[in-house]
Short mmCIF file of C-alpha atoms and ligand atoms in Angstrom, two decimals:
data_model
loop_
_atom_site.label_atom_id
_atom_site.label_comp_id
_atom_site.label_asym_id
_atom_site.label_seq_id
_atom_site.Cartn_x
_atom_site.Cartn_y
_atom_site.Cartn_z
CA MET M 595 -59.69 -5.91 14.35
CA SER M 596 -56.57 -5.00 13.67
CA GLU M 597 -55.29 -3.39 10.40
CA GLU M 598 -53.16 -5.81 7.93
CA LYS M 599 -49.23 -6.28 8.19
CA THR M 600 -46.54 -8.03 8.23
CA VAL M 601 -43.71 -9.26 10.64
CA CYS M 602 -40.47 -10.43 9.91
CA ILE M 603 -39.43 -12.11 13.74
CA VAL M 604 -35.91 -11.93 14.19
CA GLY M 605 -35.04 -15.04 16.75
CA VAL M 606 -38.36 -16.82 16.25
CA ALA M 607 -37.61 -20.60 17.04
CA GLY M 608 -36.11 -19.34 20.63
CA PHE M 609 -39.34 -19.49 23.75
CA ILE M 610 -40.28 -15.84 23.17
CA GLY M 611 -40.24 -16.33 19.48
CA SER M 612 -42.81 -19.09 19.56
CA HIS M 613 -44.82 -18.01 22.26
CA LEU M 614 -45.45 -14.18 19.35
CA LEU M 615 -45.82 -16.52 16.80
CA GLU M 616 -49.24 -18.10 18.04
CA LYS M 617 -50.29 -15.29 19.66
CA ILE M 618 -49.91 -13.91 16.17
CA ILE M 619 -50.85 -16.87 14.10
CA ARG M 620 -53.69 -18.32 16.00
CA GLU M 621 -55.10 -14.83 16.86
CA ARG M 622 -54.62 -12.65 13.87
CA THR M 623 -54.56 -12.41 10.37
CA TRP M 624 -50.63 -11.05 9.62
CA ASN M 625 -48.32 -12.59 8.04
CA VAL M 626 -45.31 -13.58 9.63
CA LEU M 627 -41.63 -14.00 8.00
CA GLY M 628 -39.70 -15.95 10.53
CA CYS M 629 -36.18 -16.76 10.14
CA ASP M 630 -34.05 -18.40 13.17
CA MET M 631 -30.25 -20.31 13.52
CA VAL M 632 -32.14 -23.45 15.17
CA SER M 633 -34.36 -26.01 13.68
CA PRO M 634 -37.75 -25.21 14.02
CA LEU M 635 -38.52 -27.81 16.69
CA LYS M 636 -40.45 -24.84 19.21
CA ILE M 637 -43.11 -23.80 16.62
CA GLN M 638 -43.06 -27.23 14.56
CA GLN M 639 -46.86 -27.15 15.96
CA LEU M 640 -47.16 -24.14 13.55
CA LEU M 641 -45.30 -24.61 10.60
CA GLY M 642 -47.76 -26.00 8.60
CA ALA M 643 -49.53 -27.80 10.68
CA GLU M 644 -53.00 -26.91 9.58
CA LYS M 645 -54.35 -25.61 6.18
CA LYS M 646 -56.04 -22.28 7.49
CA TRP M 647 -52.40 -20.76 8.35
CA ALA M 648 -51.24 -22.55 5.44
CA GLY M 649 -49.70 -19.35 3.82
CA ARG M 650 -49.18 -16.63 5.80
CA PHE M 651 -46.31 -17.85 7.83
CA SER M 652 -43.04 -18.34 6.25
CA PHE M 653 -39.20 -20.09 8.11
CA THR M 654 -35.82 -18.87 7.96
CA GLN M 655 -33.05 -20.93 9.12
CA MET M 656 -30.25 -18.96 8.80
CA ASP M 657 -27.53 -17.39 11.43
CA ILE M 658 -28.08 -13.31 10.76
CA VAL M 659 -24.90 -12.91 10.73
CA LYS M 660 -23.31 -14.89 8.20
CA GLU M 661 -26.56 -14.38 5.76
CA PRO M 662 -27.15 -10.31 5.80
CA ALA M 663 -28.63 -10.28 2.21
CA LYS M 664 -31.25 -12.31 3.13
CA LEU M 665 -32.48 -11.16 6.37
CA LYS M 666 -31.79 -7.28 4.14
CA GLU M 667 -34.40 -9.06 2.06
CA LEU M 668 -36.85 -9.97 4.96
CA ILE M 669 -37.29 -7.39 6.59
CA LYS M 670 -37.48 -5.22 3.20
CA GLN M 671 -41.09 -6.79 2.81
CA SER M 672 -42.44 -6.40 6.24
CA ASP M 673 -43.69 -3.32 8.25
CA VAL M 674 -42.25 -4.13 12.19
CA VAL M 675 -39.29 -6.30 13.11
CA ILE M 676 -39.35 -7.55 15.80
CA ASN M 677 -35.36 -8.66 17.02
CA LEU M 678 -35.25 -11.42 20.01
CA ALA M 679 -31.81 -13.12 18.56
CA ALA M 680 -29.39 -13.29 20.79
CA ILE M 681 -27.20 -15.24 23.84
CA CYS M 682 -29.15 -14.92 26.16
CA ASN M 683 -28.13 -17.63 28.71
CA PRO M 684 -25.88 -16.12 32.33
CA SER M 685 -24.03 -19.89 32.30
CA GLU M 686 -22.65 -18.52 28.50
CA TYR M 687 -21.71 -14.89 29.33
CA ILE M 688 -18.47 -15.95 31.28
CA LYS M 689 -17.94 -19.09 29.21
CA GLN M 690 -17.95 -16.94 25.70
CA PRO M 691 -17.72 -13.25 27.21
CA VAL M 692 -16.66 -12.30 23.26
CA ASN M 693 -19.88 -14.25 21.23
CA THR M 694 -21.85 -12.70 24.10
CA ILE M 695 -20.81 -9.35 23.24
CA ASN M 696 -20.37 -9.70 19.50
CA SER M 697 -24.30 -11.61 19.33
CA ASN M 698 -25.68 -9.24 22.01
CA PHE M 699 -24.09 -6.19 20.19
CA THR M 700 -22.86 -5.70 17.03
CA ASP M 701 -25.24 -9.16 15.23
CA ALA M 702 -28.04 -6.76 16.23
CA GLN M 703 -26.30 -3.78 14.02
CA ASP M 704 -27.18 -5.32 10.09
CA CYS M 705 -30.75 -6.19 11.36
CA ILE M 706 -31.02 -1.55 13.13
CA ASN M 707 -29.12 -0.55 10.10
CA PHE M 708 -31.72 -2.37 7.88
CA CYS M 709 -34.53 -0.43 9.98
CA VAL M 710 -32.85 2.48 9.14
CA GLU M 711 -32.59 2.11 4.96
CA HIS M 712 -35.77 0.69 5.25
CA ASP M 713 -37.92 3.06 7.13
CA LYS M 714 -39.64 0.02 9.59
CA HIS M 715 -40.10 -0.22 13.03
CA LEU M 716 -38.11 -1.88 15.09
CA ILE M 717 -39.08 -3.93 18.39
CA HIS M 718 -35.28 -4.46 20.05
CA PHE M 719 -35.58 -7.57 22.91
CA SER M 720 -33.43 -5.84 25.76
CA THR M 721 -33.05 -7.05 29.33
CA CYS M 722 -33.98 -5.41 32.57
CA GLU M 723 -30.33 -6.68 33.51
CA ILE M 724 -29.04 -3.27 32.34
CA TYR M 725 -30.27 -1.57 35.25
CA GLY M 726 -27.19 -3.56 37.06
CA ARG M 727 -27.86 -3.38 40.61
CA PRO M 728 -30.44 -1.31 42.23
CA LEU M 729 -29.36 2.06 44.44
CA SER M 730 -30.60 -0.08 48.00
CA SER M 731 -27.82 -2.59 47.50
CA TYR M 732 -25.15 0.14 47.10
CA GLY M 733 -26.27 1.12 50.79
CA LEU M 734 -29.39 3.85 50.29
CA PRO M 735 -32.44 3.48 52.15
CA ALA M 736 -34.93 -0.16 50.76
CA ASP M 737 -37.09 1.49 51.94
CA GLU M 738 -37.98 4.23 49.25
CA PRO M 739 -39.14 3.37 45.84
CA LYS M 740 -36.65 4.84 43.56
CA ASN M 741 -33.57 3.11 45.54
CA TYR M 742 -35.46 -0.49 44.23
CA LEU M 743 -38.38 0.19 41.75
CA LEU M 744 -36.32 -0.04 38.20
CA ASP M 745 -37.99 3.49 35.83
CA GLU M 746 -36.98 3.67 32.24
CA GLU M 747 -36.71 7.80 32.68
CA THR M 748 -35.30 8.53 35.89
CA THR M 749 -33.29 5.07 37.87
CA PRO M 750 -29.08 5.25 37.27
CA MET M 751 -27.35 1.05 35.67
CA ILE M 752 -24.67 0.71 37.82
CA MET M 753 -22.80 -2.74 37.31
CA GLY M 754 -19.94 -4.64 38.59
CA PRO M 755 -16.18 -4.05 37.74
CA VAL M 756 -14.93 -5.05 34.57
CA SER M 757 -13.23 -8.52 35.72
CA ALA M 758 -17.03 -9.07 36.29
CA GLN M 759 -17.74 -10.85 33.18
CA ARG M 760 -21.31 -12.09 34.08
CA TRP M 761 -21.66 -7.49 33.32
CA CYS M 762 -21.39 -8.25 29.92
CA TYR M 763 -24.33 -9.29 28.18
CA ALA M 764 -25.87 -6.28 30.19
CA CYS M 765 -23.52 -3.92 28.73
CA ALA M 766 -24.08 -4.81 25.37
CA LYS M 767 -27.95 -4.55 25.79
CA GLN M 768 -26.87 -0.97 27.23
CA LEU M 769 -25.26 0.20 24.18
CA VAL M 770 -27.17 -1.68 21.20
CA GLU M 771 -30.01 0.40 23.45
CA ARG M 772 -27.41 3.31 23.74
CA LEU M 773 -27.66 2.75 19.75
CA ILE M 774 -30.90 2.45 18.26
CA TYR M 775 -31.85 5.36 20.99
CA ALA M 776 -29.45 7.53 18.68
CA HIS M 777 -30.42 5.92 14.97
CA GLY M 778 -33.66 7.95 16.37
CA THR M 779 -32.50 11.30 16.81
CA GLU M 780 -30.40 11.13 13.68
CA ASN M 781 -31.62 9.05 11.64
CA ASN M 782 -35.57 8.79 12.25
CA LEU M 783 -35.36 5.50 13.26
CA LYS M 784 -39.04 4.05 14.24
CA PHE M 785 -38.27 2.25 17.22
CA THR M 786 -39.53 0.56 20.16
CA ILE M 787 -37.04 -1.44 23.08
CA VAL M 788 -37.90 -4.50 25.18
CA ARG M 789 -36.97 -4.89 28.85
CA PRO M 790 -37.73 -8.30 29.79
CA TYR M 791 -37.85 -9.60 33.92
CA ASN M 792 -38.15 -13.11 33.49
CA TRP M 793 -40.31 -14.65 31.79
CA ILE M 794 -41.37 -17.72 32.17
CA GLY M 795 -43.25 -20.70 30.95
CA PRO M 796 -43.82 -23.17 28.15
CA ARG M 797 -40.58 -23.38 25.75
CA MET M 798 -38.01 -21.83 27.63
CA ASP M 799 -35.14 -23.05 27.11
CA TYR M 800 -34.10 -27.54 27.54
CA ILE M 801 -33.60 -30.05 29.56
CA PRO M 802 -30.04 -30.67 29.66
CA GLY M 803 -29.50 -34.49 28.02
CA VAL M 804 -32.97 -34.77 26.73
CA ASP M 805 -32.91 -31.76 23.79
CA GLY M 806 -29.90 -30.20 24.30
CA LYS M 807 -26.57 -30.60 25.16
CA ASP M 808 -25.83 -32.69 27.95
CA ASP M 809 -23.36 -30.13 30.10
CA GLY M 810 -26.01 -26.82 29.57
CA GLN M 811 -26.88 -25.24 32.19
CA PRO M 812 -30.96 -23.70 31.44
CA ARG M 813 -31.84 -20.70 33.25
CA VAL M 814 -34.13 -21.53 35.92
CA LEU M 815 -37.26 -22.95 35.13
CA ALA M 816 -35.51 -25.24 32.95
CA SER M 817 -32.61 -26.33 35.89
CA PHE M 818 -35.28 -26.66 38.92
CA MET M 819 -37.42 -28.74 36.09
CA THR M 820 -34.75 -30.79 35.02
CA ALA M 821 -33.55 -31.53 38.96
CA LEU M 822 -36.78 -31.97 39.90
CA MET M 823 -37.79 -34.57 37.16
CA LYS M 824 -34.43 -36.04 37.89
CA GLU M 825 -35.24 -36.24 41.02
CA GLU M 826 -32.01 -34.39 42.02
CA PRO M 827 -31.39 -31.10 44.58
CA LEU M 828 -32.00 -28.12 42.81
CA VAL M 829 -28.74 -25.87 43.08
CA LEU M 830 -29.10 -22.84 45.06
CA VAL M 831 -26.59 -20.50 43.74
CA ASN M 832 -25.09 -18.26 46.37
CA GLY M 833 -28.05 -19.68 48.70
CA GLY M 834 -30.39 -18.44 46.08
CA GLU M 835 -30.28 -15.41 48.33
CA VAL M 836 -31.32 -13.26 45.21
CA PHE M 837 -34.39 -11.92 44.05
CA ARG M 838 -36.19 -11.97 40.63
CA THR M 839 -39.93 -11.14 39.50
CA PHE M 840 -41.54 -13.22 36.76
CA CYS M 841 -43.58 -12.53 34.10
CA ALA M 842 -45.85 -15.21 32.64
CA VAL M 843 -44.92 -15.06 29.20
CA GLU M 844 -48.45 -15.18 27.70
CA ASP M 845 -48.84 -11.93 29.79
CA ALA M 846 -45.55 -10.47 27.66
CA ILE M 847 -47.42 -11.25 25.02
CA ASP M 848 -49.98 -9.30 25.60
CA ALA M 849 -47.57 -6.23 25.84
CA VAL M 850 -45.38 -6.63 23.07
CA MET M 851 -49.10 -6.93 20.94
CA LYS M 852 -49.79 -3.88 21.96
CA MET M 853 -46.38 -1.94 21.09
CA VAL M 854 -46.97 -3.34 17.61
CA GLU M 855 -50.29 -2.38 17.03
CA ASN M 856 -50.04 1.01 19.14
CA PRO M 857 -46.79 2.45 17.23
CA GLU M 858 -48.14 5.93 18.17
CA LYS M 859 -47.61 5.00 21.89
CA SER M 860 -45.05 3.14 21.57
CA GLN M 861 -42.19 4.35 19.17
CA GLY M 862 -39.17 6.41 21.17
CA HIS M 863 -39.90 4.06 23.96
CA ALA M 864 -37.74 1.69 26.39
CA PHE M 865 -40.44 -0.40 28.18
CA ASN M 866 -39.82 -2.25 31.25
CA VAL M 867 -42.13 -5.33 30.94
CA GLY M 868 -42.21 -7.44 34.21
CA ASN M 869 -44.51 -8.58 36.86
CA PRO M 870 -43.99 -6.70 39.72
CA ASP M 871 -46.65 -8.07 42.39
CA ASN M 872 -43.97 -11.84 41.76
CA ASN M 873 -41.11 -10.99 43.42
CA ILE M 874 -40.14 -13.80 44.94
CA LYS M 875 -36.70 -15.34 46.48
CA VAL M 876 -34.59 -17.33 44.22
CA ALA M 877 -34.89 -19.83 47.72
CA ASP M 878 -38.51 -19.21 48.28
CA LEU M 879 -39.62 -20.39 44.38
CA ALA M 880 -37.20 -23.42 44.97
CA GLU M 881 -39.77 -23.74 47.92
CA LEU M 882 -42.40 -23.55 45.67
CA MET M 883 -41.59 -25.99 42.98
CA ILE M 884 -40.54 -28.75 45.35
CA ASN M 885 -44.31 -28.33 46.94
CA MET M 886 -45.74 -28.27 43.49
CA TYR M 887 -44.13 -30.80 41.51
CA SER M 888 -45.13 -32.66 44.80
CA GLU M 889 -48.86 -32.12 44.41
CA ILE M 890 -48.16 -32.28 40.75
CA THR M 891 -47.23 -36.08 40.86
CA GLY M 892 -47.25 -37.35 43.85
CA LYS M 893 -44.51 -38.40 44.33
CA PRO M 894 -41.89 -37.28 46.97
CA LYS M 895 -39.96 -33.73 48.43
CA GLY M 896 -36.81 -32.58 46.76
CA THR M 897 -34.57 -31.42 48.61
CA THR M 898 -31.64 -28.68 47.76
CA ARG M 899 -27.69 -28.50 47.82
CA THR M 900 -26.38 -24.69 47.57
CA VAL M 901 -23.14 -23.96 45.55
CA SER M 902 -20.91 -20.77 44.98
CA GLY M 903 -21.53 -18.92 42.39
CA VAL M 904 -18.36 -19.40 40.65
CA GLU M 905 -18.03 -23.28 41.48
CA TYR M 906 -21.58 -22.99 39.08
CA TYR M 907 -20.84 -20.63 37.04
CA GLY M 908 -16.95 -19.63 36.59
CA PRO M 909 -14.72 -16.84 37.86
CA GLY M 910 -16.87 -14.21 37.28
CA TYR M 911 -20.15 -14.75 38.03
CA GLU M 912 -22.22 -11.45 40.09
CA ASP M 913 -26.00 -11.37 40.60
CA SER M 914 -28.46 -9.07 40.35
CA ASP M 915 -30.07 -9.19 43.22
CA LEU M 916 -32.93 -7.07 42.64
CA ARG M 917 -34.71 -6.27 39.79
CA ILE M 918 -38.38 -4.68 40.32
CA PRO M 919 -40.04 -2.69 37.22
CA SER M 920 -41.64 0.55 38.03
CA MET M 921 -45.47 0.03 35.97
CA ARG M 922 -45.45 4.16 35.52
CA LEU M 923 -44.13 3.96 31.76
CA ILE M 924 -46.46 0.71 29.90
CA GLN M 925 -48.87 1.63 32.27
CA GLN M 926 -49.49 5.15 31.06
CA GLN M 927 -48.96 4.16 27.24
CA LEU M 928 -50.10 1.04 26.31
CA GLY M 929 -52.38 0.64 29.60
CA TRP M 930 -51.24 -2.49 30.16
CA THR M 931 -51.10 -4.75 33.59
CA PRO M 932 -50.02 -8.61 33.28
CA PRO M 933 -52.94 -10.51 35.17
CA THR M 934 -50.80 -13.67 36.38
CA SER M 935 -49.81 -15.26 39.78
CA LEU M 936 -46.67 -16.92 39.95
CA LYS M 937 -48.51 -19.56 41.51
CA SER M 938 -50.82 -19.77 38.91
CA ALA M 939 -48.50 -19.25 35.73
CA MET M 940 -46.10 -22.12 37.44
CA GLU M 941 -48.34 -24.55 38.09
CA ALA M 942 -49.19 -24.43 34.52
CA THR M 943 -45.78 -24.05 32.85
CA MET M 944 -44.85 -26.70 35.29
CA LYS M 945 -47.61 -29.04 33.88
CA VAL M 946 -46.37 -29.32 30.23
CA PHE M 947 -43.11 -29.85 31.21
CA ILE M 948 -43.79 -32.78 33.12
CA GLU M 949 -46.17 -33.25 30.44
CA LYS M 950 -43.12 -33.53 27.88
CA TYR M 951 -40.24 -34.60 29.37
CA ALA M 952 -41.31 -36.96 32.63
CA ASP M 953 -41.13 -40.07 30.25
CA LYS M 954 -37.68 -39.03 28.42
CA VAL M 955 -35.80 -37.48 31.55
CA ALA M 956 -37.13 -41.00 32.88
CA ASP M 957 -35.24 -42.98 30.01
CA LEU M 958 -32.61 -41.23 30.63
CA LYS M 959 -31.60 -41.81 33.95
CA ARG M 960 -32.58 -45.50 33.50
CA GLY M 961 -29.74 -45.38 30.38
CA GLN M 962 -27.32 -43.70 32.37
CA ALA M 963 -28.00 -46.30 35.78
P1 NAD R 1612 -33.39 -17.63 23.14
O1 NAD R 1612 -32.82 -17.81 23.72
O2 NAD R 1612 -34.76 -18.68 23.60
O3 NAD R 1612 -34.39 -17.55 21.72
C1 NAD R 1612 -32.98 -16.46 21.20
C2 NAD R 1612 -33.07 -17.08 19.51
O4 NAD R 1612 -32.58 -16.10 19.08
C3 NAD R 1612 -33.05 -18.37 19.79
O5 NAD R 1612 -34.16 -19.52 19.21
C4 NAD R 1612 -31.16 -18.86 19.15
O6 NAD R 1612 -31.27 -19.34 18.26
C5 NAD R 1612 -31.73 -17.55 18.19
N1 NAD R 1612 -30.80 -16.87 17.60
C6 NAD R 1612 -29.29 -16.19 18.03
N2 NAD R 1612 -28.24 -15.94 17.35
C7 NAD R 1612 -29.29 -15.66 15.79
C8 NAD R 1612 -28.20 -15.23 14.63
N3 NAD R 1612 -27.05 -14.95 15.25
N4 NAD R 1612 -29.14 -15.89 13.77
C9 NAD R 1612 -30.95 -16.60 13.60
N5 NAD R 1612 -30.68 -16.31 15.33
C10 NAD R 1612 -29.96 -16.25 16.57
O7 NAD R 1612 -33.96 -16.14 24.27
P2 NAD R 1612 -35.61 -16.54 24.77
O8 NAD R 1612 -35.78 -15.94 25.97
O9 NAD R 1612 -36.21 -16.47 23.61
O10 NAD R 1612 -34.96 -14.27 24.38
C11 NAD R 1612 -35.35 -13.59 23.18
C12 NAD R 1612 -34.97 -11.81 24.13
O11 NAD R 1612 -35.56 -11.53 24.96
C13 NAD R 1612 -33.05 -12.10 23.82
O12 NAD R 1612 -32.68 -11.23 22.97
C14 NAD R 1612 -32.90 -11.92 25.09
O13 NAD R 1612 -31.29 -11.43 25.97
C15 NAD R 1612 -33.90 -10.65 25.81
N6 NAD R 1612 -34.01 -11.57 27.19
C16 NAD R 1612 -35.14 -12.91 27.27
C17 NAD R 1612 -35.95 -13.09 29.35
C18 NAD R 1612 -36.42 -13.82 29.25
O14 NAD R 1612 -37.46 -13.76 30.25
N7 NAD R 1612 -36.65 -14.65 28.31
C19 NAD R 1612 -35.08 -11.87 29.92
C20 NAD R 1612 -33.72 -10.52 29.63
C21 NAD R 1612 -33.91 -10.76 27.95
N1 UDP R 1613 -30.13 -19.65 39.49
C1 UDP R 1613 -29.68 -20.16 40.40
N2 UDP R 1613 -30.16 -21.58 40.16
C2 UDP R 1613 -30.01 -22.35 39.25
C3 UDP R 1613 -30.02 -21.55 37.50
C4 UDP R 1613 -30.40 -20.00 38.50
O1 UDP R 1613 -29.83 -21.06 42.05
O2 UDP R 1613 -29.84 -23.92 38.30
C5 UDP R 1613 -30.21 -18.95 40.60
C6 UDP R 1613 -29.04 -17.37 39.23
O3 UDP R 1613 -28.16 -17.05 40.41
C7 UDP R 1613 -30.19 -16.49 39.85
C8 UDP R 1613 -31.71 -16.37 39.45
O4 UDP R 1613 -31.81 -17.57 39.72
O5 UDP R 1613 -29.84 -15.86 40.61
C9 UDP R 1613 -32.10 -16.14 38.26
O6 UDP R 1613 -31.28 -17.31 36.52
P1 UDP R 1613 -31.88 -17.40 35.77
O7 UDP R 1613 -30.36 -17.81 34.87
O8 UDP R 1613 -32.55 -17.87 35.09
O9 UDP R 1613 -31.57 -15.64 34.58
P2 UDP R 1613 -31.22 -14.46 35.24
O10 UDP R 1613 -31.91 -13.37 35.88
O11 UDP R 1613 -29.53 -14.62 35.92
O12 UDP R 1613 -31.04 -13.97 33.66
#
């Protein structure tokens, strides 16, 4: 049994926060101090619903930028701080680049400084996007692993020009990683950095018009689910020619738990957390989801339509074309390998989305007719 601890989760009411909280509350005896600026809809089921959990989890609704004193108090009371708070949806990088940079760089600084001041282990969420595009995208031989596998300790980070505002998120994340690393060397900050590769699962993002902005553009999983349930074509941005590796959120959460429980092996490192076996072209993901949705619901197969990136997201959109994580470091330090296939993660996730939303989306469609 692991030792007792208090974990502060900043951004606990989001997608990853909700899964991390659930794992800790159900499978450990630790206390959790959670905060988020949004209301805790995604973690409602854990908010005092069962007596056995009572007293182990407290939630504070707050914007960490507006209430630094409260954040400091939560951090002071914790052993480990996991910072998930960020704007991390590509549709926002172009609509609100200043907020994106502030959210991912400036707003993370209180958390870092309080961890330095109170000597806490900070587990900070970055992104696989900090690598930009792999060397194979710049003409180096695509069959040599060093040109496409993204390795924490050897791969250079190459992004598009400043005018391609898509990269403002990745640059802000990269700079905050460098700041955290600098605090590690200069001020003995105990840190671990997580670079997620397209984690997927229930509670990811929202369905526009049902539980989010009417005109919102969620990330690809929720976007494709929205189209399937509304019986509209799935949008393939620039033909869906780029690749992503998808990782089941429950596998990824196990990696984070290993980081919390093995500080001597996780501190001082930035880790890729993804599943290289689940690499797929976005257009093929659409086809997989169309077929799976039809099998699950018995409805006719959906269709796709292509839209340019600039049309869909706005001027300044560029895309990562390939992101395959090297597993070298995380296997060496934490012995972690993600077991779940894309098909099995997708099927489980789609069933939860359908159960939660299909009727509401049908009502929405009827209301619009
Ligand atoms: P999410 O948007 O579902 O969760 C982020 C949460 O942070 C939200 O609930 C939001 O309300 C909260 N938040 C943002 N700013 C805040 C503030 N100022 N004060 C209080 N709360 C605030 O996103 P997620 O998918 O759970 O991602 C979490 C982290 O992981 C982010 O840092 C993101 O950049 C990183 N990440 C995730 C993925 C992925 O696959 N999901 C991929 C790459 C990086
Ligand atoms: N995408 C798409 N259709 C959509 C939403 C996204 O083709 O409805 C593409 C997007 O252009 C990108 C990939 O899917 O190439 C993954 O996008 P997502 O927003 O999930 O996040 P990213 O991996 O780019 O951070």
